mmCIF file of C-alpha atoms in Angstrom:
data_model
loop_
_atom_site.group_PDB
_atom_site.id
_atom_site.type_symbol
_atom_site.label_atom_id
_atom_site.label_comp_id
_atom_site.label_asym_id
_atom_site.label_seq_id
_atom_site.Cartn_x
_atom_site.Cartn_y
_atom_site.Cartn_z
ATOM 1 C CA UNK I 1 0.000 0.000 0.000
ATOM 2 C CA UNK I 2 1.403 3.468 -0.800
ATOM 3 C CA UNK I 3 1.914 5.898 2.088
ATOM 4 C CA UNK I 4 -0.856 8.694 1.721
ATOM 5 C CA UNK I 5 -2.087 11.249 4.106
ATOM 6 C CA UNK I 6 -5.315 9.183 4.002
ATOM 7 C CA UNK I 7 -6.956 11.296 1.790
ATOM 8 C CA UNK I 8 -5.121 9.369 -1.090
ATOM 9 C CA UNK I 9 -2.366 11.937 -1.123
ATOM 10 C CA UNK I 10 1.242 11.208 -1.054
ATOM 11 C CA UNK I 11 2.604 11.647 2.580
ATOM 12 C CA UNK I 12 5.115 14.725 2.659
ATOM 13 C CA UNK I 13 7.710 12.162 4.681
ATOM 14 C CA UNK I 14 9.208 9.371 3.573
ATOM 15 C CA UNK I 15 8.902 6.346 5.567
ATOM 16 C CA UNK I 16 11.949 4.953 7.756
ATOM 17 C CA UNK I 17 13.837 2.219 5.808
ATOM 18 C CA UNK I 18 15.253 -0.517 7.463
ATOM 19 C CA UNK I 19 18.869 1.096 6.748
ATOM 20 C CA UNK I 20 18.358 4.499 7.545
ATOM 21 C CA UNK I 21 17.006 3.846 10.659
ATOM 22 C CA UNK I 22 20.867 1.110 11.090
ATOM 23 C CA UNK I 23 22.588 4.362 9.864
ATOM 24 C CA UNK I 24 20.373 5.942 13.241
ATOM 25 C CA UNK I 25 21.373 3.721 15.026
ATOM 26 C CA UNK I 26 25.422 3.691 14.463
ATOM 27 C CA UNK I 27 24.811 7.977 15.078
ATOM 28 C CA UNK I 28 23.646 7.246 18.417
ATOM 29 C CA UNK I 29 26.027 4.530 19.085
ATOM 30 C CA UNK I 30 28.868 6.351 18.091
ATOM 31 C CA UNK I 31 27.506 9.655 20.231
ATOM 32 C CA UNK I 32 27.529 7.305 22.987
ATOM 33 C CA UNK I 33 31.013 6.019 22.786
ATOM 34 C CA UNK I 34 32.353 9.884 22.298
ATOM 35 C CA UNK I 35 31.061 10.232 26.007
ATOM 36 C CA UNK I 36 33.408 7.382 27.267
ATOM 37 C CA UNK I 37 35.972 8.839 25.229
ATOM 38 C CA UNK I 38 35.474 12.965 26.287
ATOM 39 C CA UNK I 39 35.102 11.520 29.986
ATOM 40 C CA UNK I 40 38.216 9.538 29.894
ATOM 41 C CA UNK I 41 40.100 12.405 28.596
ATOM 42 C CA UNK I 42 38.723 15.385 31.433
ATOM 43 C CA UNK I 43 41.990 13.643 33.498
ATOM 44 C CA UNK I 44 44.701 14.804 30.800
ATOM 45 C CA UNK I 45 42.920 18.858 30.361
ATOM 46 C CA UNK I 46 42.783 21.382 32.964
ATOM 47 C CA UNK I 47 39.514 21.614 34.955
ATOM 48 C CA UNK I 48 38.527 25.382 33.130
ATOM 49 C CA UNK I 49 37.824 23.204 29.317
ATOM 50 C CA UNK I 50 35.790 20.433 31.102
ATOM 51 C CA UNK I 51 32.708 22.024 30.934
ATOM 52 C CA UNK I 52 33.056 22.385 27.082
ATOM 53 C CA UNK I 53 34.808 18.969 26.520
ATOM 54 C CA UNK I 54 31.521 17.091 28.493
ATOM 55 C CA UNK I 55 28.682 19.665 27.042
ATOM 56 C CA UNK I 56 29.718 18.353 23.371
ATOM 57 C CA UNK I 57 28.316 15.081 24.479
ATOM 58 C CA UNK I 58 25.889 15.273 27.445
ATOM 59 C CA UNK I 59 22.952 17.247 28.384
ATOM 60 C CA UNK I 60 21.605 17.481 31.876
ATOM 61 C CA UNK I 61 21.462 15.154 33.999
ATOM 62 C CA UNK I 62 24.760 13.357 32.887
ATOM 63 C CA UNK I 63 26.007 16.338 32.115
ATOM 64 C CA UNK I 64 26.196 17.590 35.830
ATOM 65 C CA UNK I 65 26.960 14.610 37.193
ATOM 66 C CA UNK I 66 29.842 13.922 35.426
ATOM 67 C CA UNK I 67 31.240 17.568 36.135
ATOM 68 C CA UNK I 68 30.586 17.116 39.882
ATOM 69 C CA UNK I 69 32.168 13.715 40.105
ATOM 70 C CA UNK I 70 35.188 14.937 38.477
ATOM 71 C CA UNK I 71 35.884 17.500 40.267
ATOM 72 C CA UNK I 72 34.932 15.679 43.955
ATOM 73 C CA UNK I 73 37.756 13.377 42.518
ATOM 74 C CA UNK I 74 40.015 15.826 41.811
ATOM 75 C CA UNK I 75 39.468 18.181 45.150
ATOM 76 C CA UNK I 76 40.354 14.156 47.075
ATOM 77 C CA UNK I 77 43.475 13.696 45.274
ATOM 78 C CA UNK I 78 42.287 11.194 42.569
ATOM 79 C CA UNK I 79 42.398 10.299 38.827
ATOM 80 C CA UNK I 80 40.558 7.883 36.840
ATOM 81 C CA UNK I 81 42.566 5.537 34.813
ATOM 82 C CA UNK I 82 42.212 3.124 31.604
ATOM 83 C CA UNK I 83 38.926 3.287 29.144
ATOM 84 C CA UNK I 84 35.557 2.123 29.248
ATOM 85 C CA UNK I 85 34.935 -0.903 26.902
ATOM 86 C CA UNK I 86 31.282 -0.690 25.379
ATOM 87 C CA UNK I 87 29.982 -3.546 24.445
ATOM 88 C CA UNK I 88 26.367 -2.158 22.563
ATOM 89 C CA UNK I 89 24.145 -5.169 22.409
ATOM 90 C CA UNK I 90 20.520 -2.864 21.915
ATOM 91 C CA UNK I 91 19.505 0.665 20.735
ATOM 92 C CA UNK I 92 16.144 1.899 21.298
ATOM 93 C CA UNK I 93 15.622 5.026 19.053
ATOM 94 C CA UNK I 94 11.659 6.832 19.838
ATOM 95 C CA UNK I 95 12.193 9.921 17.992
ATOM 96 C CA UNK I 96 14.615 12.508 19.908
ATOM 97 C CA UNK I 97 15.167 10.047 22.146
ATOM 98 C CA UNK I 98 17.262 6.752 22.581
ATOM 99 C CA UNK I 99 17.984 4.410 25.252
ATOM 100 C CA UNK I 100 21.400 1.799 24.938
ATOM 101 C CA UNK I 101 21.858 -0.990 26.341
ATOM 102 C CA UNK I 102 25.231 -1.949 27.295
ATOM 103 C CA UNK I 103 27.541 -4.462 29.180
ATOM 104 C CA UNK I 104 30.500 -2.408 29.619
ATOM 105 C CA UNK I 105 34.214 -3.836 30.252
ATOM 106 C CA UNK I 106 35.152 -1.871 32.991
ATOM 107 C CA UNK I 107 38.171 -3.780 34.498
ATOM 108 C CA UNK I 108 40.923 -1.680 33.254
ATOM 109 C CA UNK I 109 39.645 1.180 34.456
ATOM 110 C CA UNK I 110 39.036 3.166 38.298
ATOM 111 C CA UNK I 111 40.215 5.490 40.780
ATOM 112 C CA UNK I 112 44.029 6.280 41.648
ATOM 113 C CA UNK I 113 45.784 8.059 43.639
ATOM 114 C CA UNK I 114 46.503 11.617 41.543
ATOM 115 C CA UNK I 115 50.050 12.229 42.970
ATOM 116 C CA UNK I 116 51.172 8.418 42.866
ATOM 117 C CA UNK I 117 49.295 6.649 40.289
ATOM 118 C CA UNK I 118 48.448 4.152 42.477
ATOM 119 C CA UNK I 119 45.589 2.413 41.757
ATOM 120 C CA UNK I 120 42.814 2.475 44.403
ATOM 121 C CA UNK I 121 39.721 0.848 42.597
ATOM 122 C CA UNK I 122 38.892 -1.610 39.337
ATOM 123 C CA UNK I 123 35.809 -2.068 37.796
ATOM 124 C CA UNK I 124 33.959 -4.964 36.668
ATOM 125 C CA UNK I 125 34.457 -7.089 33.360
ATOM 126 C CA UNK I 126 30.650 -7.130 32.583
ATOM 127 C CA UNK I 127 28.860 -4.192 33.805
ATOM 128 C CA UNK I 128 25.231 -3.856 33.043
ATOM 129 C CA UNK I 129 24.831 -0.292 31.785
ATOM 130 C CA UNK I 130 21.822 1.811 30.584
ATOM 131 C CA UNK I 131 22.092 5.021 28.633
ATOM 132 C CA UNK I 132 19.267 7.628 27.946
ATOM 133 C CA UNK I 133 20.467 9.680 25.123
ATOM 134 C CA UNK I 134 18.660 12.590 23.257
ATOM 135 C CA UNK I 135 19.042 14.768 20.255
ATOM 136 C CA UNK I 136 19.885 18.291 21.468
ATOM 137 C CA UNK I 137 17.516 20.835 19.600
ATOM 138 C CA UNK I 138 20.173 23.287 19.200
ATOM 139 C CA UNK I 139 22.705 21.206 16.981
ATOM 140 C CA UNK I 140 21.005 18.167 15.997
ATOM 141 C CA UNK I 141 23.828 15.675 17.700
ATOM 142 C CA UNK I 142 22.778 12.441 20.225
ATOM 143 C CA UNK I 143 23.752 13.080 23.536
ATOM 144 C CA UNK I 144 23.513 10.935 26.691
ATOM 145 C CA UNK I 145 21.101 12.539 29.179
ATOM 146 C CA UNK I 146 21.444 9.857 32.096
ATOM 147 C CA UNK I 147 23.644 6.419 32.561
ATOM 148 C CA UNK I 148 22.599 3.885 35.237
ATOM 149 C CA UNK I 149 23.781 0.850 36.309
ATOM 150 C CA UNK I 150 20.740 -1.538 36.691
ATOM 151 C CA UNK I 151 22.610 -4.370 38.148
ATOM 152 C CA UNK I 152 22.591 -8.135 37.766
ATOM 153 C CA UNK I 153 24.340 -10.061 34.922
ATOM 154 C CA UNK I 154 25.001 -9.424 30.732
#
């Protein structure tokens, strides 16, 4: 059946194909692995950029979050260390809005001692991770909005 505005009238908006909305999908994939990548690098730039460096890729809530745990760190003498491993088995895209589902490799990575090096945490190998993204109005990019950690297995 042809797509009308069911008066018999060609709709003004092409339906979703199966690839465009894979293409989708890889955008928001790859916005979300940009996060990891801006948040693992706040440790290596003075604190005056972070704003910036995290508001490329988050909106609020993330966003402040992620400012106000690096700087706690920071102000207690700590660094993170190593990179987050995404491991993207679902995308959910409604519109503006997306949710991943993840089960993050987070061994390599964790808190050390800022001075030292010395490392005072390690994550997990398989960490179940969810990630609300959106599309910010203003520039059009996916951004994560909110990342929990539901718990249990992947």
């Amino acid at each position: 059946m042809a797509n009308s505005d069911g008066q018999g009238n060609p709709a003004t908006t092409a339906p979703r194909t199966t690839a465009s909305l894979n293409d989708e999908r890889g955008v928001v994939i790859q916005a979300y692995e940009r996060f990891w990548q801006h948040h693992s690098s706040l440790r290596e730039r003075p604190e005056s950029t972070w704003d910036d460096v995290m508001a490329a890729v988050a909106v609020d809530p993330q966003l402040s979050r992620t400012l106000q745990g690096a700087r706690f760190n920071r102000a207690d003498g700590k660094t993170t260390y190593g990179e987050v491993t995404t491991r993207v088995s679902d995308v959910d895209i409604n519109g503006d809005k997306a949710t991943i589902i993840d089960c993050q490799d987070t061994s390599d990575t964790g808190l050390a001692d800022a001075k030292t090096g010395e490392k005072e945490t390690a994550g997990i190998e398989r960490n179940p991770t969810r990630a609300r993204m959106k599309r910010d109005p203003d520039d059009g990019k996916w951004k994560v909005a909110e990342i929990t950690y539901p718990g249990g297995e992947c």
